[in-house]
Amino acid sequence: MSNLVGADRESDQAALRAIIEVHRAMPGAMLPLLHAIQGQMGWVPAEVVPLISDALNVSRAEVQGVLDFYHDFRRAPAGRHVLQICRAESCQAMGSYRLEAQARDILGINFHQTTPDGALTLEPVYCLGNCACSPAIRIDDAIYGRMDPATLDALIGDLRDAQAPA
Ligand code: FES
């Protein structure tokens, strides 16, 4: 992942241009292109808007509109860990809204925000394919089912402890 600052900036720019070049001729290139950028960079920097606009011959407003519509695209680098709470129907029915409130309370942040120490980003997600074990959450690449407040509390505590300075 990269944050487009400092010494990495030039190589990041080159990487962005390479991704755009690979995707620009595809039919319906916009979404695959944005996903590829997020896949490589970990987020979608604002500076890609004019680059994509030029490459795909669409307006900047159109690119921005797609970014605004799909909440999966991060506008800033994620924290060292990402906690996603499923907000789709099955998990909502099984009380995931309580987990959302709990996570917001513990972390002091809202969805799409990162704790000030950069440890953890909180995101909504709409079905993790684990509906039979609702409510479900994901921490980085690991999915947890039948989540309850005590377990969530412990998982968040572990993540925070792991990030505490030595
Ligand atoms: S609805 Fe939450 S995992 Fe499917």
Short mmCIF file of C-alpha atoms and ligand atoms in Angstrom, two decimals:
data_model
loop_
_atom_site.label_atom_id
_atom_site.label_comp_id
_atom_site.label_asym_id
_atom_site.label_seq_id
_atom_site.Cartn_x
_atom_site.Cartn_y
_atom_site.Cartn_z
CA MET A 1 0.00 0.00 0.00
CA SER A 2 1.06 3.53 -0.54
CA ASN A 3 0.07 7.00 0.50
CA LEU A 4 1.45 9.05 -2.36
CA VAL A 5 3.77 11.12 -0.24
CA GLY A 6 7.48 11.71 -0.05
CA ALA A 7 9.93 9.53 -1.93
CA ASP A 8 7.24 7.14 -3.12
CA ARG A 9 5.30 9.79 -4.95
CA GLU A 10 7.02 9.40 -8.32
CA SER A 11 6.79 5.63 -8.32
CA ASP A 12 3.17 5.86 -7.19
CA GLN A 13 2.40 8.17 -10.08
CA ALA A 14 4.06 5.74 -12.45
CA ALA A 15 2.09 2.85 -10.93
CA LEU A 16 -1.17 4.75 -11.32
CA ARG A 17 -0.44 5.55 -14.93
CA ALA A 18 0.44 1.92 -15.61
CA ILE A 19 -2.84 0.71 -14.09
CA ILE A 20 -4.78 3.23 -16.13
CA GLU A 21 -2.96 2.20 -19.29
CA VAL A 22 -3.81 -1.47 -18.74
CA HIS A 23 -7.52 -0.75 -18.22
CA ARG A 24 -8.28 2.21 -20.46
CA ALA A 25 -9.33 0.19 -23.53
CA MET A 26 -11.63 -2.17 -21.63
CA PRO A 27 -15.37 -1.81 -22.16
CA GLY A 28 -16.82 -0.35 -18.96
CA ALA A 29 -13.31 0.39 -17.73
CA MET A 30 -14.20 2.79 -14.92
CA LEU A 31 -15.07 0.34 -12.13
CA PRO A 32 -12.37 -2.25 -12.87
CA LEU A 33 -9.89 0.59 -13.07
CA LEU A 34 -10.90 2.07 -9.73
CA HIS A 35 -10.85 -1.38 -8.11
CA ALA A 36 -7.39 -2.03 -9.53
CA ILE A 37 -6.13 1.28 -8.13
CA GLN A 38 -7.57 0.52 -4.71
CA GLY A 39 -6.20 -3.03 -4.90
CA GLN A 40 -2.71 -1.76 -5.55
CA MET A 41 -2.64 1.46 -3.52
CA GLY A 42 -5.08 0.51 -0.76
CA TRP A 43 -7.14 3.63 -1.51
CA VAL A 44 -8.12 5.91 -4.38
CA PRO A 45 -6.27 9.23 -4.26
CA ALA A 46 -8.17 12.32 -5.46
CA GLU A 47 -5.50 12.97 -8.04
CA VAL A 48 -6.64 9.97 -10.08
CA VAL A 49 -9.85 11.79 -11.01
CA PRO A 50 -8.31 13.98 -13.74
CA LEU A 51 -6.06 11.13 -14.91
CA ILE A 52 -9.03 8.79 -15.37
CA SER A 53 -11.11 11.56 -16.89
CA ASP A 54 -8.45 12.12 -19.56
CA ALA A 55 -7.78 8.43 -20.14
CA LEU A 56 -11.42 7.39 -20.53
CA ASN A 57 -12.58 10.60 -22.15
CA VAL A 58 -15.27 11.22 -19.57
CA SER A 59 -15.87 14.25 -17.38
CA ARG A 60 -14.22 14.64 -14.01
CA ALA A 61 -17.72 14.88 -12.53
CA GLU A 62 -18.52 11.44 -13.92
CA VAL A 63 -15.43 9.90 -12.32
CA GLN A 64 -16.16 11.69 -9.05
CA GLY A 65 -19.78 10.54 -9.22
CA VAL A 66 -18.72 6.90 -9.42
CA LEU A 67 -16.33 7.37 -6.50
CA ASP A 68 -19.07 9.04 -4.46
CA PHE A 69 -21.63 6.35 -5.26
CA TYR A 70 -19.55 3.31 -4.30
CA HIS A 71 -18.61 3.51 -0.65
CA ASP A 72 -16.12 0.68 -1.06
CA PHE A 73 -13.59 3.12 -2.45
CA ARG A 74 -11.41 4.60 0.27
CA ARG A 75 -10.57 8.29 0.01
CA ALA A 76 -7.66 8.06 2.40
CA PRO A 77 -5.17 5.36 3.36
CA ALA A 78 -6.60 2.80 5.76
CA GLY A 79 -5.24 2.24 9.24
CA ARG A 80 -2.99 -0.69 10.06
CA HIS A 81 -6.10 -2.83 10.55
CA VAL A 82 -9.54 -2.58 8.98
CA LEU A 83 -12.65 -3.60 10.92
CA GLN A 84 -15.69 -4.11 8.72
CA ILE A 85 -19.15 -4.67 10.17
CA CYS A 86 -21.78 -6.24 7.94
CA ARG A 87 -24.83 -4.05 7.47
CA ALA A 88 -26.73 -6.29 5.06
CA GLU A 89 -30.14 -7.75 5.84
CA SER A 90 -29.29 -10.97 7.63
CA CYS A 91 -26.72 -9.35 9.91
CA GLN A 92 -28.98 -6.39 10.60
CA ALA A 93 -31.74 -8.79 11.59
CA MET A 94 -29.32 -10.49 13.98
CA GLY A 95 -28.32 -7.24 15.67
CA SER A 96 -25.27 -5.96 13.80
CA TYR A 97 -26.48 -2.41 14.45
CA ARG A 98 -25.56 -2.96 18.10
CA LEU A 99 -22.06 -3.98 17.07
CA GLU A 100 -21.80 -0.83 14.95
CA ALA A 101 -22.73 1.36 17.90
CA GLN A 102 -20.33 -0.50 20.15
CA ALA A 103 -17.42 -0.15 17.70
CA ARG A 104 -18.12 3.56 17.24
CA ASP A 105 -18.20 4.04 21.00
CA ILE A 106 -15.02 2.11 21.74
CA LEU A 107 -13.02 3.59 18.89
CA GLY A 108 -14.46 7.11 18.98
CA ILE A 109 -14.81 7.17 15.21
CA ASN A 110 -17.53 6.71 12.63
CA PHE A 111 -17.66 4.53 9.52
CA HIS A 112 -15.02 5.49 6.94
CA GLN A 113 -12.78 6.93 9.62
CA THR A 114 -9.48 5.85 11.15
CA THR A 115 -8.45 6.15 14.78
CA PRO A 116 -6.05 9.07 15.36
CA ASP A 117 -3.17 6.67 16.07
CA GLY A 118 -3.68 5.07 12.65
CA ALA A 119 -4.35 1.68 14.22
CA LEU A 120 -7.82 0.89 12.97
CA THR A 121 -10.23 1.91 10.21
CA LEU A 122 -13.95 1.24 10.64
CA GLU A 123 -15.97 0.40 7.54
CA PRO A 124 -19.44 -0.89 6.70
CA VAL A 125 -19.70 -3.88 4.41
CA TYR A 126 -22.76 -5.30 2.68
CA CYS A 127 -22.65 -9.08 3.04
CA LEU A 128 -19.53 -11.08 3.70
CA GLY A 129 -21.07 -14.28 2.36
CA ASN A 130 -21.38 -15.54 5.92
CA CYS A 131 -25.11 -14.93 6.43
CA ALA A 132 -25.70 -18.30 8.10
CA CYS A 133 -23.45 -17.10 10.91
CA SER A 134 -24.83 -13.57 11.24
CA PRO A 135 -23.91 -11.13 12.54
CA ALA A 136 -20.57 -11.16 10.78
CA ILE A 137 -17.56 -8.90 10.81
CA ARG A 138 -14.20 -8.94 9.05
CA ILE A 139 -10.89 -7.85 10.50
CA ASP A 140 -8.37 -7.49 7.71
CA ASP A 141 -8.70 -10.83 5.85
CA ALA A 142 -10.39 -12.82 8.63
CA ILE A 143 -14.17 -13.21 8.80
CA TYR A 144 -15.83 -13.81 12.17
CA GLY A 145 -19.41 -15.06 12.49
CA ARG A 146 -21.98 -15.04 15.28
CA MET A 147 -20.26 -11.97 16.66
CA ASP A 148 -21.30 -10.83 20.09
CA PRO A 149 -20.42 -7.66 22.01
CA ALA A 150 -17.97 -9.33 24.40
CA THR A 151 -16.01 -10.97 21.57
CA LEU A 152 -15.96 -7.76 19.55
CA ASP A 153 -14.70 -5.89 22.59
CA ALA A 154 -11.91 -8.43 23.06
CA LEU A 155 -10.94 -8.41 19.37
CA ILE A 156 -10.72 -4.62 19.29
CA GLY A 157 -8.71 -4.67 22.51
CA ASP A 158 -6.26 -7.15 20.99
CA LEU A 159 -5.82 -4.98 17.92
CA ARG A 160 -5.19 -1.90 20.03
CA ASP A 161 -2.75 -3.74 22.31
CA ALA A 162 -0.88 -5.06 19.29
CA GLN A 163 -0.43 -1.51 18.07
CA ALA A 164 0.65 0.01 21.38
CA PRO A 165 4.12 1.55 21.17
CA ALA A 166 6.86 -0.51 22.83
S1 FES B 1 -25.76 -10.37 5.50
FE1 FES B 1 -23.98 -10.24 6.73
S2 FES B 1 -22.76 -11.86 5.96
FE2 FES B 1 -24.46 -11.85 4.63
#
